Amino acid sequence: MTSNSSKLQPVRGTQDAMPHENKLFRYIEETAFKVACRYGFGEISTPIFEFTEVFSRTLGDNSDIVTKEMYTFKDRGGDYLTLRPEGTAGVARAVISNGLAQDLPLKLFYRGPMFRYERPQKGRRRQFQQVGIEIIGVSETQADIETIALGQHFLADLGIDKGLTLEINTLGDLESRTTYRGCLVDYLSDYQSKLSKDSALRLSQNPLRILDSKNEDDREIVAGAPLLKDSLNDESRRLFDDLLNGLTQLKLEYIVNDKLVRGLDYYSHTAFEFTSRSLGAQSAVLAGGRYDGLISQMGGPEIPGIGWAAGVERLALLLGNTHFLDRPISVIPVNKDLTNEAINLADRLRRKGFNVELGYSGNLSKRMKRANKANSCAVIILGADEFLRNKSLVRDMDSGEQVEVSLEHLNKHLEPYK
């Protein structure tokens, strides 16, 4: 560690978010929250760190997240704590510790930072923002349909749904997965010596996790593995058919991806992802599934659940830098004598709900350049002659059109710029 403060840099995998980025992040989060509210969701906030057991018990002691990616530390009281790597486990813990099983069904929205020690890549940092939802206490397929519809609705409101693909699969119930596990182990046992070290270990502990392996040799072996759909019992098939019919009724396009799985025991039935081809290998921008066994695995009652989470930074990449948000109106006095009048005008407009940028110094040319750099939608120019006549000049920064507007009618003229 260097003592020279001029060389201090953020920790690898973290990044300072500048004001223009935070505007975009906040827009994404608020869009998710507003859509969730339309579906009857309320917001829950859980701590950014939990007892390590909250994650090790739910994600599995041998999962990559637990063994390689969690930020775990021992506090002064001797307890092992972990910065949350995902949101669902904390929400499930909150249901148990707050006795929320008495208030089912629960429809919860969350947002905030998550932490994973992994190789930084496009749209993924070691500290990253997520938004997510959970429906807890509903076993009927209508919860699955509503969860996926909400995700698509959110992406549509962001304006990026046309470039995404909804991939969906079923994991079946415990009986179906137990049958499939036997078939999968029989197949993979013939390749045990060729599996990666991690996958060879999982073969006896949780073979379904091998299907999630990113190791290229594992992926070649898995390509010929039996499909879970061939092990589904009648009830699991019926539930999946009901889900697909419900999505069709809502005119939500999808493709069934037989390889889409969740390796943890508490997942069941529905697994889905909205994916993009423009983000490289890590293509999922919103992913979720049903986790009927999670809360009971954590020591709570048998309560079903389903939800999804989306990475804010990844969504920001899809929106791009051309997505303008909260464009201000700039107020520019032509000379110093009108500085106080410009301050008063800016204050009045702000109190009427307008976003106003006030140039602090410089001639008209410099202030116009700053207004353009701030992506102002309009500029109000206060000139001495116009002000004596109780008027101002208003320039539309997109069209370049400039008109003279009386100060008393200024609010009405500026309404389209709100």
CSV table of N, CA and C in Angstrom, one decimal, residues 148 152 164-168 247 252-257 271-275 286:
chain,number,residue,atom,x,y,z
A,148,ILE,N,-42.7,-12.9,-14.4
A,148,ILE,CA,-42.0,-12.7,-15.7
A,148,ILE,C,-42.6,-11.5,-16.4
A,152,GLN,N,-40.6,-8.2,-17.9
A,152,GLN,CA,-40.7,-7.7,-19.3
A,152,GLN,C,-41.2,-6.3,-19.3
A,164,LEU,N,-34.0,-8.1,-26.5
A,164,LEU,CA,-33.7,-9.2,-25.6
A,164,LEU,C,-34.5,-10.4,-25.9
A,165,THR,N,-34.1,-11.5,-25.4
A,165,THR,CA,-34.7,-12.8,-25.6
A,165,THR,C,-35.1,-13.4,-24.2
A,166,LEU,N,-36.3,-13.8,-24.1
A,166,LEU,CA,-36.8,-14.5,-22.8
A,166,LEU,C,-36.5,-16.0,-23.0
A,167,GLU,N,-35.6,-16.5,-22.2
A,167,GLU,CA,-35.4,-18.0,-22.2
A,167,GLU,C,-35.9,-18.6,-21.0
A,168,ILE,N,-36.6,-19.7,-21.1
A,168,ILE,CA,-37.3,-20.3,-20.0
A,168,ILE,C,-37.2,-21.8,-19.9
A,247,LEU,N,-48.0,-17.2,-20.5
A,247,LEU,CA,-47.2,-16.2,-21.2
A,247,LEU,C,-47.7,-15.9,-22.6
A,252,LEU,N,-46.3,-12.7,-24.6
A,252,LEU,CA,-44.9,-12.6,-24.3
A,252,LEU,C,-44.2,-13.6,-25.0
A,253,GLU,N,-43.3,-13.3,-25.9
A,253,GLU,CA,-42.5,-14.2,-26.7
A,253,GLU,C,-41.4,-14.8,-25.9
A,254,TYR,N,-41.1,-16.1,-26.1
A,254,TYR,CA,-40.1,-16.8,-25.3
A,254,TYR,C,-39.6,-18.0,-26.2
A,255,ILE,N,-38.4,-18.5,-25.7
A,255,ILE,CA,-37.9,-19.7,-26.2
A,255,ILE,C,-37.6,-20.7,-25.1
A,256,VAL,N,-37.9,-21.9,-25.2
A,256,VAL,CA,-37.6,-22.9,-24.2
A,256,VAL,C,-36.2,-23.3,-24.3
A,257,ASN,N,-35.4,-23.1,-23.3
A,257,ASN,CA,-34.0,-23.5,-23.3
A,257,ASN,C,-33.8,-24.7,-22.3
A,271,ALA,N,-37.4,-21.5,-14.2
A,271,ALA,CA,-36.2,-20.8,-14.3
A,271,ALA,C,-36.2,-20.0,-15.6
A,272,PHE,N,-35.8,-18.7,-15.5
A,272,PHE,CA,-35.9,-17.9,-16.7
A,272,PHE,C,-34.8,-16.8,-16.7
A,273,GLU,N,-34.5,-16.3,-17.9
A,273,GLU,CA,-33.6,-15.2,-18.1
A,273,GLU,C,-34.0,-14.4,-19.3
A,274,PHE,N,-33.8,-13.1,-19.2
A,274,PHE,CA,-33.8,-12.2,-20.3
A,274,PHE,C,-32.4,-12.0,-20.7
A,275,THR,N,-32.0,-12.3,-22.0
A,275,THR,CA,-30.6,-12.3,-22.4
A,275,THR,C,-30.4,-11.3,-23.6
A,286,LEU,N,-31.5,-9.9,-16.8
A,286,LEU,CA,-32.5,-10.1,-15.7
A,286,LEU,C,-32.8,-11.6,-15.7
